Structure formats: C-alpha cells, structure tokens
Amino acid sequence: MARLRRARAAVSGFLNVRKPAGVTSHHCVAVVRKIFNTTEVGHAGTLDPMATGVLVMAMGRATKFLQYLVSDKEYRGVVRFGVTTSTDDITGDMLSERPAPWLTEETVSSQLPKFIGAIDQIPPKVSALKRDGKRYYELARANKDFDVKPRRVQIHGIDLLQFTGGEFPEATIDVSCGAGTYIRSIAREWGEGLLLPSSTEYVGGTLVSLERTRSGSFAFEDSLEFDTIRSQLEAGESPVCPIEDGVRHLPCVFLSNEAVDRWFKGGVVRLREQEVQSSLSLPFEALTHEMTLRIYDPTARFLGVSQVEQLHPSRKFILRKRAFIE
C-alpha cells in the first residue's frame, strides 16, 4: 500500500484510459481522481456514455498541455439503416422505423464521398454543446424547440468495412476526423441521403455502437482498463506517459542556459537565427506566428512548450506564451 501511495504522489502526465460502455467521461475522470488521489485531472475529448475506447486523461501539470495534443481522432462505428432516434444513436427514443431490405453495399457506399473534407455538420440535439447558456441536451429533455446551427468539421476519411443486409441493414465504418466531429451526425445524415423507393421520404439511420480507436498519438491497443491501471500501480509500475510523449509531434528548439533562465522567469526570450539554426528542428523560414515549439535546455532536458510571436524581418523571433512541465 505504501508503494501505491508513492506511485500516486504528485503524478503528472497522460493516461490512455480504455473507457467502458455505459459510463460518462466525467465518471471516468472521477475514477482516475480516486485511483491517483488527485483532483487535477482532465481529458482530451468527451465520449458519449454508449461509446468505448480511447479516453486520454491528463493529470497534474499535463492538464496545461491538453490544448497542445493532436486533436485528430479515429473511430469505428456501426450504423443501422431504417431507424431514427431522438439522440441519433440506439440509446434514444425511437422516432421512426422504415424497413429497407433493398439497400445494398453499393447504394450506401455511394453516399460516403459527400462526408469527406471540410463539411458543415449539424450536431445532434442531444449533445453537450451550448445555446444561450444551456446545454443542448438540457433543452431537448425540457422539450424545448430550438434550431441547431451547422458546424464546420474536418473528416479525413471514411472506410466501409462491412455491410450486412436485412430488414434493417447495418454498416461498419472507420472514420478519421478532426476535433468536434459527431459520428452520430454522420449516421443520421447518411440515412437522410437514402430515399425510399418511389418516395421523397428518407430511410434514416442511427448509430448502434462506437469505439474510439485513436486520439492523436494515443492508440486503442495501448489503452488501459481501470483494473489494469490499479494492478500496475500495486506492482510499482507507472501507467502514466510523460508529458513529452504527448507533444512529440511539435517542432522543437534547444535554448542556451541564459535563454532558459529568462524563459523560466517569464521574461521575453528573443532568439536570432544564428543562435538557434543548429538547434531548431525545422528551417527558420518555416516558423510561423503562434507556432508552438517544444523547449529543451542544452542537456536535452524537456522543459515545456512555448509559442512563437513577433517574427522579425531581421531573422529573429520572440517566445512568449509558455507551459512548463514543473
């Protein structure tokens, strides 16, 4: 038990949790807080209660770095056609049933290209988005009538893995997308694009299951169930990833000891091209305003991240906004 308490003490880093079905993301945060005996816990993107898979947790100083993680995500979902629900997934109230045994794999796959790229997506009415200070799901549960505004999202790709025909056909898909994308909305809009024979009515669709298979650099195969996390801590092992692991996608720069001292003290750090040309991981010309860089000291110790500001024609730049690992 003493070993477990030591493992919990002052922990900072990322935890790749394998969320189970039937619980909220907030509940998972509460479980992690209890396991590690800390209140400083956040996560990198909500999963609906029915969904499973990767839920990246940040603890301690890592909560300051959530905004710097890769926001792209990957999902595997099953869509059922011929059914619509109040939540756009199988947990909601049934709104309509329209058997569609005539649907084929070719018919449903022909609709997928319209979802690829930057699209305007209408979020589900039962969601955590806000309107006039109220969550959508609060308005929906109060039977309030309200319009849902489209949101611009980025979908990199959708692969149809399996199609199962029948009275209510189902399709299994892999989706790669940017932050803020609702797979439930894809299910609904996919079904709305399929019309009944000789009719203007649509078939409809709803999401039956969903698993997040990747969140940024955190993959499903590396995710841990709560029991595994507890077991590793009991064995004196750490299930927590260093903060640095979550931001390795960012370019980096090595600072001199003098610049490190100024950076830590919150002072202005001005860097000329000749000072960093051998320690910058990308060409000086590739630097852009507000680009985030990993910061290292001369001994290659990771210190945190900082944003580029005020690029000058005289081949120098300033580091201002920063997040420290300590």
mmCIF file of C-alpha atoms in Angstrom:
data_model
loop_
_atom_site.group_PDB
_atom_site.id
_atom_site.type_symbol
_atom_site.label_atom_id
_atom_site.label_comp_id
_atom_site.label_asym_id
_atom_site.label_seq_id
_atom_site.Cartn_x
_atom_site.Cartn_y
_atom_site.Cartn_z
ATOM 1 C CA MET A 1 0.000 0.000 0.000
ATOM 2 C CA ALA A 2 2.874 2.371 0.754
ATOM 3 C CA ARG A 3 4.219 1.678 -2.744
ATOM 4 C CA LEU A 4 0.823 2.567 -4.207
ATOM 5 C CA ARG A 5 0.741 5.843 -2.275
ATOM 6 C CA ARG A 6 4.218 6.741 -3.567
ATOM 7 C CA ALA A 7 3.128 5.999 -7.156
ATOM 8 C CA ARG A 8 0.185 8.325 -6.685
ATOM 9 C CA ALA A 9 2.137 11.201 -5.206
ATOM 10 C CA ALA A 10 2.435 14.367 -7.312
ATOM 11 C CA VAL A 11 1.775 12.500 -10.564
ATOM 12 C CA SER A 12 1.950 14.426 -13.842
ATOM 13 C CA GLY A 13 1.451 13.016 -17.315
ATOM 14 C CA PHE A 14 -1.047 11.442 -19.683
ATOM 15 C CA LEU A 15 -3.061 8.290 -19.089
ATOM 16 C CA ASN A 16 -4.528 6.326 -22.011
ATOM 17 C CA VAL A 17 -7.767 5.012 -20.498
ATOM 18 C CA ARG A 18 -9.912 2.383 -22.217
ATOM 19 C CA LYS A 19 -13.377 3.733 -21.470
ATOM 20 C CA PRO A 20 -16.062 1.095 -20.862
ATOM 21 C CA ALA A 21 -19.613 1.375 -22.205
ATOM 22 C CA GLY A 22 -22.390 2.773 -20.059
ATOM 23 C CA VAL A 23 -20.476 5.452 -18.138
ATOM 24 C CA THR A 24 -19.854 9.121 -18.822
ATOM 25 C CA SER A 25 -16.453 10.648 -19.481
ATOM 26 C CA HIS A 26 -16.956 12.678 -16.299
ATOM 27 C CA HIS A 27 -17.372 9.430 -14.362
ATOM 28 C CA CYS A 28 -14.049 8.206 -15.788
ATOM 29 C CA VAL A 29 -12.385 11.412 -14.583
ATOM 30 C CA ALA A 30 -13.814 10.757 -11.096
ATOM 31 C CA VAL A 31 -12.421 7.196 -11.127
ATOM 32 C CA VAL A 32 -8.944 8.417 -12.092
ATOM 33 C CA ARG A 33 -9.069 11.108 -9.408
ATOM 34 C CA LYS A 34 -9.821 8.429 -6.830
ATOM 35 C CA ILE A 35 -7.160 5.994 -8.068
ATOM 36 C CA PHE A 36 -4.421 8.638 -8.017
ATOM 37 C CA ASN A 37 -5.793 10.619 -5.082
ATOM 38 C CA THR A 38 -5.687 13.887 -7.011
ATOM 39 C CA THR A 39 -8.200 16.477 -8.167
ATOM 40 C CA GLU A 40 -6.047 17.747 -11.048
ATOM 41 C CA VAL A 41 -7.446 15.582 -13.845
ATOM 42 C CA GLY A 42 -8.838 16.490 -17.282
ATOM 43 C CA HIS A 43 -9.494 14.698 -20.553
ATOM 44 C CA ALA A 44 -8.877 15.289 -24.259
ATOM 45 C CA GLY A 45 -12.358 14.904 -25.728
ATOM 46 C CA THR A 46 -15.676 13.610 -24.420
ATOM 47 C CA LEU A 47 -17.035 10.193 -25.351
ATOM 48 C CA ASP A 48 -20.777 9.526 -25.141
ATOM 49 C CA PRO A 49 -21.852 7.045 -22.436
ATOM 50 C CA MET A 50 -22.556 4.302 -25.017
ATOM 51 C CA ALA A 51 -19.131 4.721 -26.626
ATOM 52 C CA THR A 52 -15.967 2.838 -25.696
ATOM 53 C CA GLY A 53 -12.278 3.174 -26.408
ATOM 54 C CA VAL A 54 -9.511 5.720 -26.022
ATOM 55 C CA LEU A 55 -10.104 8.486 -23.486
ATOM 56 C CA VAL A 56 -6.886 10.412 -22.907
ATOM 57 C CA MET A 57 -6.576 11.724 -19.358
ATOM 58 C CA ALA A 58 -4.182 14.432 -18.198
ATOM 59 C CA MET A 59 -3.012 14.673 -14.608
ATOM 60 C CA GLY A 60 -1.128 17.340 -12.718
ATOM 61 C CA ARG A 61 0.901 19.665 -14.931
ATOM 62 C CA ALA A 62 -0.214 17.713 -18.009
ATOM 63 C CA THR A 63 -3.627 19.412 -17.800
ATOM 64 C CA LYS A 64 -1.875 22.569 -19.050
ATOM 65 C CA PHE A 65 -0.776 20.669 -22.156
ATOM 66 C CA LEU A 66 -4.141 19.257 -23.288
ATOM 67 C CA GLN A 67 -4.529 22.090 -25.795
ATOM 68 C CA TYR A 68 -1.267 21.063 -27.491
ATOM 69 C CA LEU A 69 -2.189 17.420 -28.162
ATOM 70 C CA VAL A 70 -3.009 16.277 -31.689
ATOM 71 C CA SER A 71 -6.769 16.829 -31.988
ATOM 72 C CA ASP A 72 -7.428 14.318 -34.795
ATOM 73 C CA LYS A 73 -9.303 11.175 -33.795
ATOM 74 C CA GLU A 74 -10.263 7.801 -35.284
ATOM 75 C CA TYR A 75 -13.420 5.789 -34.649
ATOM 76 C CA ARG A 76 -15.038 2.501 -35.546
ATOM 77 C CA GLY A 77 -18.832 2.619 -35.601
ATOM 78 C CA VAL A 78 -21.855 0.593 -36.659
ATOM 79 C CA VAL A 79 -24.754 2.395 -38.359
ATOM 80 C CA ARG A 80 -28.229 0.856 -38.612
ATOM 81 C CA PHE A 81 -30.407 2.000 -41.516
ATOM 82 C CA GLY A 82 -34.188 2.295 -41.438
ATOM 83 C CA VAL A 83 -34.234 3.627 -37.879
ATOM 84 C CA THR A 84 -34.175 7.169 -36.480
ATOM 85 C CA THR A 85 -33.939 8.121 -32.813
ATOM 86 C CA SER A 86 -34.071 11.242 -30.671
ATOM 87 C CA THR A 87 -30.347 11.059 -29.881
ATOM 88 C CA ASP A 88 -29.090 9.786 -33.265
ATOM 89 C CA ASP A 89 -27.917 6.623 -31.505
ATOM 90 C CA ILE A 90 -29.557 3.452 -30.283
ATOM 91 C CA THR A 91 -29.986 4.778 -26.715
ATOM 92 C CA GLY A 92 -32.568 7.369 -27.747
ATOM 93 C CA ASP A 93 -36.331 7.217 -28.180
ATOM 94 C CA MET A 94 -37.465 5.632 -31.428
ATOM 95 C CA LEU A 95 -38.762 8.246 -33.891
ATOM 96 C CA SER A 96 -39.305 6.106 -36.986
ATOM 97 C CA GLU A 97 -38.830 2.617 -38.402
ATOM 98 C CA ARG A 98 -38.711 2.147 -42.158
ATOM 99 C CA PRO A 99 -37.514 -1.322 -43.210
ATOM 100 C CA ALA A 100 -35.008 -1.131 -46.064
ATOM 101 C CA PRO A 101 -34.179 -4.701 -47.187
ATOM 102 C CA TRP A 102 -33.475 -3.393 -50.689
ATOM 103 C CA LEU A 103 -30.381 -1.441 -49.583
ATOM 104 C CA THR A 104 -27.097 -2.750 -50.962
ATOM 105 C CA GLU A 105 -23.472 -2.092 -50.116
ATOM 106 C CA GLU A 106 -23.111 -0.160 -53.361
ATOM 107 C CA THR A 107 -26.123 2.020 -52.548
ATOM 108 C CA VAL A 108 -24.934 3.035 -49.091
ATOM 109 C CA SER A 109 -21.265 3.459 -50.068
ATOM 110 C CA SER A 110 -22.236 5.868 -52.856
ATOM 111 C CA GLN A 111 -23.222 8.403 -50.167
ATOM 112 C CA LEU A 112 -19.894 8.440 -48.336
ATOM 113 C CA PRO A 113 -17.873 10.849 -50.545
ATOM 114 C CA LYS A 114 -20.122 13.774 -49.529
ATOM 115 C CA PHE A 115 -18.825 13.488 -45.956
ATOM 116 C CA ILE A 116 -15.138 13.774 -46.821
ATOM 117 C CA GLY A 117 -13.268 17.043 -46.360
ATOM 118 C CA ALA A 118 -14.319 20.248 -44.628
ATOM 119 C CA ILE A 119 -18.097 19.964 -44.262
ATOM 120 C CA ASP A 120 -20.887 21.725 -42.392
ATOM 121 C CA GLN A 121 -22.244 19.179 -39.940
ATOM 122 C CA ILE A 122 -25.449 19.514 -37.895
ATOM 123 C CA PRO A 123 -24.714 18.253 -34.350
ATOM 124 C CA PRO A 124 -27.213 16.025 -32.509
ATOM 125 C CA LYS A 125 -29.858 17.836 -30.481
ATOM 126 C CA VAL A 126 -28.831 15.720 -27.516
ATOM 127 C CA SER A 127 -25.251 16.881 -27.052
ATOM 128 C CA ALA A 128 -23.126 18.970 -24.678
ATOM 129 C CA LEU A 129 -22.995 21.991 -26.989
ATOM 130 C CA LYS A 130 -24.479 25.200 -25.634
ATOM 131 C CA ARG A 131 -27.167 27.608 -26.789
ATOM 132 C CA ASP A 132 -27.902 30.733 -24.727
ATOM 133 C CA GLY A 133 -26.007 29.249 -21.804
ATOM 134 C CA LYS A 134 -27.923 25.960 -21.821
ATOM 135 C CA ARG A 135 -26.668 22.567 -22.958
ATOM 136 C CA TYR A 136 -28.451 21.127 -25.972
ATOM 137 C CA TYR A 137 -29.378 18.006 -24.017
ATOM 138 C CA GLU A 138 -30.959 20.157 -21.277
ATOM 139 C CA LEU A 139 -33.126 21.937 -23.852
ATOM 140 C CA ALA A 140 -34.033 18.644 -25.533
ATOM 141 C CA ARG A 141 -35.029 16.976 -22.267
ATOM 142 C CA ALA A 142 -37.176 20.002 -21.400
ATOM 143 C CA ASN A 143 -38.945 19.552 -24.776
ATOM 144 C CA LYS A 144 -37.767 22.987 -25.921
ATOM 145 C CA ASP A 145 -37.917 23.638 -29.655
ATOM 146 C CA PHE A 146 -34.605 25.051 -30.894
ATOM 147 C CA ASP A 147 -32.568 25.218 -34.061
ATOM 148 C CA VAL A 148 -29.178 23.536 -34.255
ATOM 149 C CA LYS A 149 -26.611 25.516 -36.207
ATOM 150 C CA PRO A 150 -24.232 23.639 -38.530
ATOM 151 C CA ARG A 151 -20.586 23.474 -37.509
ATOM 152 C CA ARG A 152 -17.601 23.212 -39.811
ATOM 153 C CA VAL A 153 -15.717 19.958 -39.173
ATOM 154 C CA GLN A 154 -12.957 18.117 -40.976
ATOM 155 C CA ILE A 155 -13.362 14.454 -41.975
ATOM 156 C CA HIS A 156 -10.213 12.944 -43.416
ATOM 157 C CA GLY A 157 -11.653 9.622 -44.488
ATOM 158 C CA ILE A 158 -14.422 7.030 -44.071
ATOM 159 C CA ASP A 159 -13.868 3.361 -44.895
ATOM 160 C CA LEU A 160 -16.797 0.963 -45.219
ATOM 161 C CA LEU A 161 -15.529 -2.238 -43.611
ATOM 162 C CA GLN A 162 -18.650 -4.393 -43.667
ATOM 163 C CA PHE A 163 -22.246 -4.248 -44.872
ATOM 164 C CA THR A 164 -24.908 -6.599 -43.504
ATOM 165 C CA GLY A 165 -28.211 -6.649 -45.372
ATOM 166 C CA GLY A 166 -31.632 -7.360 -43.944
ATOM 167 C CA GLU A 167 -34.784 -5.580 -42.875
ATOM 168 C CA PHE A 168 -32.648 -3.005 -41.078
ATOM 169 C CA PRO A 169 -29.211 -3.194 -42.739
ATOM 170 C CA GLU A 170 -26.054 -2.260 -40.841
ATOM 171 C CA ALA A 171 -22.716 -0.833 -41.955
ATOM 172 C CA THR A 172 -19.431 -0.910 -40.039
ATOM 173 C CA ILE A 173 -17.182 2.059 -40.759
ATOM 174 C CA ASP A 174 -13.813 3.503 -39.757
ATOM 175 C CA VAL A 175 -13.744 7.298 -39.527
ATOM 176 C CA SER A 176 -10.709 9.570 -39.332
ATOM 177 C CA CYS A 177 -11.631 13.130 -38.421
ATOM 178 C CA GLY A 178 -10.778 16.379 -36.706
ATOM 179 C CA ALA A 179 -11.964 17.619 -33.338
ATOM 180 C CA GLY A 180 -15.672 18.318 -32.863
ATOM 181 C CA THR A 181 -16.931 15.724 -35.351
ATOM 182 C CA TYR A 182 -20.046 13.794 -34.321
ATOM 183 C CA ILE A 183 -20.209 10.229 -35.649
ATOM 184 C CA ARG A 184 -23.885 10.222 -34.607
ATOM 185 C CA SER A 185 -24.459 13.054 -37.076
ATOM 186 C CA ILE A 186 -22.770 11.054 -39.833
ATOM 187 C CA ALA A 187 -25.169 8.174 -39.087
ATOM 188 C CA ARG A 188 -28.214 10.451 -39.211
ATOM 189 C CA GLU A 189 -27.177 12.348 -42.342
ATOM 190 C CA TRP A 190 -26.132 9.142 -44.090
ATOM 191 C CA GLY A 191 -29.630 7.743 -43.578
ATOM 192 C CA GLU A 192 -31.202 11.010 -44.706
ATOM 193 C CA GLY A 193 -29.402 10.699 -48.024
ATOM 194 C CA LEU A 194 -31.041 7.339 -48.779
ATOM 195 C CA LEU A 195 -34.595 7.648 -50.112
ATOM 196 C CA LEU A 196 -37.332 5.049 -50.009
ATOM 197 C CA PRO A 197 -38.275 3.638 -53.456
ATOM 198 C CA SER A 198 -40.647 5.951 -55.356
ATOM 199 C CA SER A 199 -40.828 8.292 -52.362
ATOM 200 C CA THR A 200 -39.423 11.550 -51.069
ATOM 201 C CA GLU A 201 -39.092 10.082 -47.577
ATOM 202 C CA TYR A 202 -35.660 9.051 -46.400
ATOM 203 C CA VAL A 203 -34.666 5.726 -44.918
ATOM 204 C CA GLY A 204 -32.950 7.161 -41.861
ATOM 205 C CA GLY A 205 -30.040 5.915 -39.832
ATOM 206 C CA THR A 206 -28.775 5.760 -36.269
ATOM 207 C CA LEU A 207 -25.557 4.797 -34.535
ATOM 208 C CA VAL A 208 -25.594 1.359 -32.892
ATOM 209 C CA SER A 209 -22.071 1.255 -31.439
ATOM 210 C CA LEU A 210 -18.974 3.422 -31.361
ATOM 211 C CA GLU A 211 -15.364 2.867 -30.333
ATOM 212 C CA ARG A 212 -12.637 5.486 -30.415
ATOM 213 C CA THR A 213 -9.592 3.686 -31.754
ATOM 214 C CA ARG A 214 -7.169 6.605 -31.638
ATOM 215 C CA SER A 215 -6.903 10.072 -30.107
ATOM 216 C CA GLY A 216 -3.909 11.915 -31.502
ATOM 217 C CA SER A 217 -0.871 9.755 -30.781
ATOM 218 C CA PHE A 218 -2.728 7.548 -28.269
ATOM 219 C CA ALA A 219 -3.921 4.231 -29.741
ATOM 220 C CA PHE A 220 -6.540 1.723 -28.598
ATOM 221 C CA GLU A 221 -4.037 -1.133 -28.375
ATOM 222 C CA ASP A 222 -2.090 0.851 -25.748
ATOM 223 C CA SER A 223 -5.147 1.886 -23.706
ATOM 224 C CA LEU A 224 -5.649 0.513 -20.201
ATOM 225 C CA GLU A 225 -8.738 -0.605 -18.305
ATOM 226 C CA PHE A 226 -9.154 0.718 -14.776
ATOM 227 C CA ASP A 227 -8.317 -2.656 -13.205
ATOM 228 C CA THR A 228 -5.068 -2.808 -15.188
ATOM 229 C CA ILE A 229 -4.141 0.697 -14.029
ATOM 230 C CA ARG A 230 -4.712 -0.318 -10.404
ATOM 231 C CA SER A 231 -2.711 -3.525 -10.860
ATOM 232 C CA GLN A 232 0.243 -1.682 -12.393
ATOM 233 C CA LEU A 233 0.311 0.786 -9.526
ATOM 234 C CA GLU A 234 0.160 -2.036 -6.972
ATOM 235 C CA ALA A 235 3.145 -3.650 -8.732
ATOM 236 C CA GLY A 236 5.101 -0.407 -8.556
ATOM 237 C CA GLU A 237 4.769 0.262 -12.283
ATOM 238 C CA SER A 238 3.618 3.557 -13.771
ATOM 239 C CA PRO A 239 0.808 3.554 -16.344
ATOM 240 C CA VAL A 240 1.336 7.294 -16.872
ATOM 241 C CA CYS A 241 3.034 8.619 -20.028
ATOM 242 C CA PRO A 242 5.440 11.569 -19.660
ATOM 243 C CA ILE A 243 4.116 14.919 -20.828
ATOM 244 C CA GLU A 244 6.776 14.967 -23.537
ATOM 245 C CA ASP A 245 5.251 11.869 -25.180
ATOM 246 C CA GLY A 246 2.025 13.753 -25.855
ATOM 247 C CA VAL A 247 3.683 16.632 -27.713
ATOM 248 C CA ARG A 248 6.384 14.907 -29.776
ATOM 249 C CA HIS A 249 4.572 15.985 -32.949
ATOM 250 C CA LEU A 250 5.579 19.589 -32.271
ATOM 251 C CA PRO A 251 8.838 21.036 -33.659
ATOM 252 C CA CYS A 252 11.486 21.829 -31.057
ATOM 253 C CA VAL A 253 14.275 24.239 -30.194
ATOM 254 C CA PHE A 254 17.209 23.983 -27.779
ATOM 255 C CA LEU A 255 17.864 27.114 -25.724
ATOM 256 C CA SER A 256 21.063 28.344 -24.151
ATOM 257 C CA ASN A 257 21.296 28.358 -20.359
ATOM 258 C CA GLU A 258 20.807 32.133 -20.354
ATOM 259 C CA ALA A 259 17.676 31.878 -22.516
ATOM 260 C CA VAL A 260 16.346 29.030 -20.343
ATOM 261 C CA ASP A 261 16.720 31.219 -17.258
ATOM 262 C CA ARG A 262 14.799 34.073 -18.915
ATOM 263 C CA TRP A 263 12.141 31.663 -20.180
ATOM 264 C CA PHE A 264 11.542 30.155 -16.747
ATOM 265 C CA LYS A 265 11.309 33.587 -15.139
ATOM 266 C CA GLY A 266 8.669 34.734 -17.626
ATOM 267 C CA GLY A 267 10.924 37.216 -19.348
ATOM 268 C CA VAL A 268 10.985 37.966 -23.057
ATOM 269 C CA VAL A 269 13.134 35.451 -24.952
ATOM 270 C CA ARG A 270 14.472 36.930 -28.208
ATOM 271 C CA LEU A 271 16.234 34.473 -30.479
ATOM 272 C CA ARG A 272 18.177 35.220 -33.639
ATOM 273 C CA GLU A 273 18.533 32.760 -36.484
ATOM 274 C CA GLN A 274 22.253 32.276 -35.883
ATOM 275 C CA GLU A 275 21.579 31.394 -32.239
ATOM 276 C CA VAL A 276 19.181 28.542 -32.995
ATOM 277 C CA GLN A 277 19.896 27.448 -36.587
ATOM 278 C CA SER A 278 21.705 24.312 -35.389
ATOM 279 C CA SER A 279 19.195 23.505 -32.631
ATOM 280 C CA LEU A 280 15.903 24.184 -34.395
ATOM 281 C CA SER A 281 14.156 21.060 -35.728
ATOM 282 C CA LEU A 282 12.767 22.845 -38.782
ATOM 283 C CA PRO A 283 14.088 25.517 -41.170
ATOM 284 C CA PHE A 284 13.957 29.050 -39.789
ATOM 285 C CA GLU A 285 11.815 30.044 -42.792
ATOM 286 C CA ALA A 286 9.150 27.518 -41.700
ATOM 287 C CA LEU A 287 8.465 29.318 -38.417
ATOM 288 C CA THR A 288 5.052 30.977 -38.276
ATOM 289 C CA HIS A 289 3.292 33.300 -35.868
ATOM 290 C CA GLU A 290 1.791 31.394 -32.904
ATOM 291 C CA MET A 291 3.531 28.145 -33.880
ATOM 292 C CA THR A 292 4.086 26.033 -30.768
ATOM 293 C CA LEU A 293 7.575 24.679 -30.095
ATOM 294 C CA ARG A 294 8.887 22.102 -27.638
ATOM 295 C CA ILE A 295 11.548 23.707 -25.459
ATOM 296 C CA TYR A 296 14.751 21.941 -24.350
ATOM 297 C CA ASP A 297 17.788 23.066 -22.390
ATOM 298 C CA PRO A 298 21.352 22.444 -23.652
ATOM 299 C CA THR A 299 21.391 18.985 -21.996
ATOM 300 C CA ALA A 300 18.286 17.918 -23.975
ATOM 301 C CA ARG A 301 16.036 18.119 -20.917
ATOM 302 C CA PHE A 302 12.416 18.764 -21.905
ATOM 303 C CA LEU A 303 11.139 21.940 -20.235
ATOM 304 C CA GLY A 304 7.743 22.600 -21.778
ATOM 305 C CA VAL A 305 6.281 24.381 -24.801
ATOM 306 C CA SER A 306 6.135 27.959 -25.999
ATOM 307 C CA GLN A 307 4.587 29.920 -28.845
ATOM 308 C CA VAL A 308 6.405 31.942 -31.465
ATOM 309 C CA GLU A 309 5.485 35.613 -31.546
ATOM 310 C CA GLN A 310 6.694 38.663 -33.409
ATOM 311 C CA LEU A 311 8.697 37.191 -36.251
ATOM 312 C CA HIS A 312 11.032 39.943 -37.448
ATOM 313 C CA PRO A 313 12.468 40.625 -40.905
ATOM 314 C CA SER A 314 15.855 40.777 -39.165
ATOM 315 C CA ARG A 315 15.692 36.989 -38.763
ATOM 316 C CA LYS A 316 14.734 36.788 -35.108
ATOM 317 C CA PHE A 317 11.657 35.780 -33.132
ATOM 318 C CA ILE A 318 10.235 36.034 -29.621
ATOM 319 C CA LEU A 319 8.915 33.269 -27.344
ATOM 320 C CA ARG A 320 6.096 34.372 -25.055
ATOM 321 C CA LYS A 321 3.143 32.153 -24.146
ATOM 322 C CA ARG A 322 4.519 29.100 -22.389
ATOM 323 C CA ALA A 323 3.639 25.982 -20.390
ATOM 324 C CA PHE A 324 6.096 24.365 -18.002
ATOM 325 C CA ILE A 325 6.319 20.700 -17.021
ATOM 326 C CA GLU A 326 7.365 21.637 -13.478
#
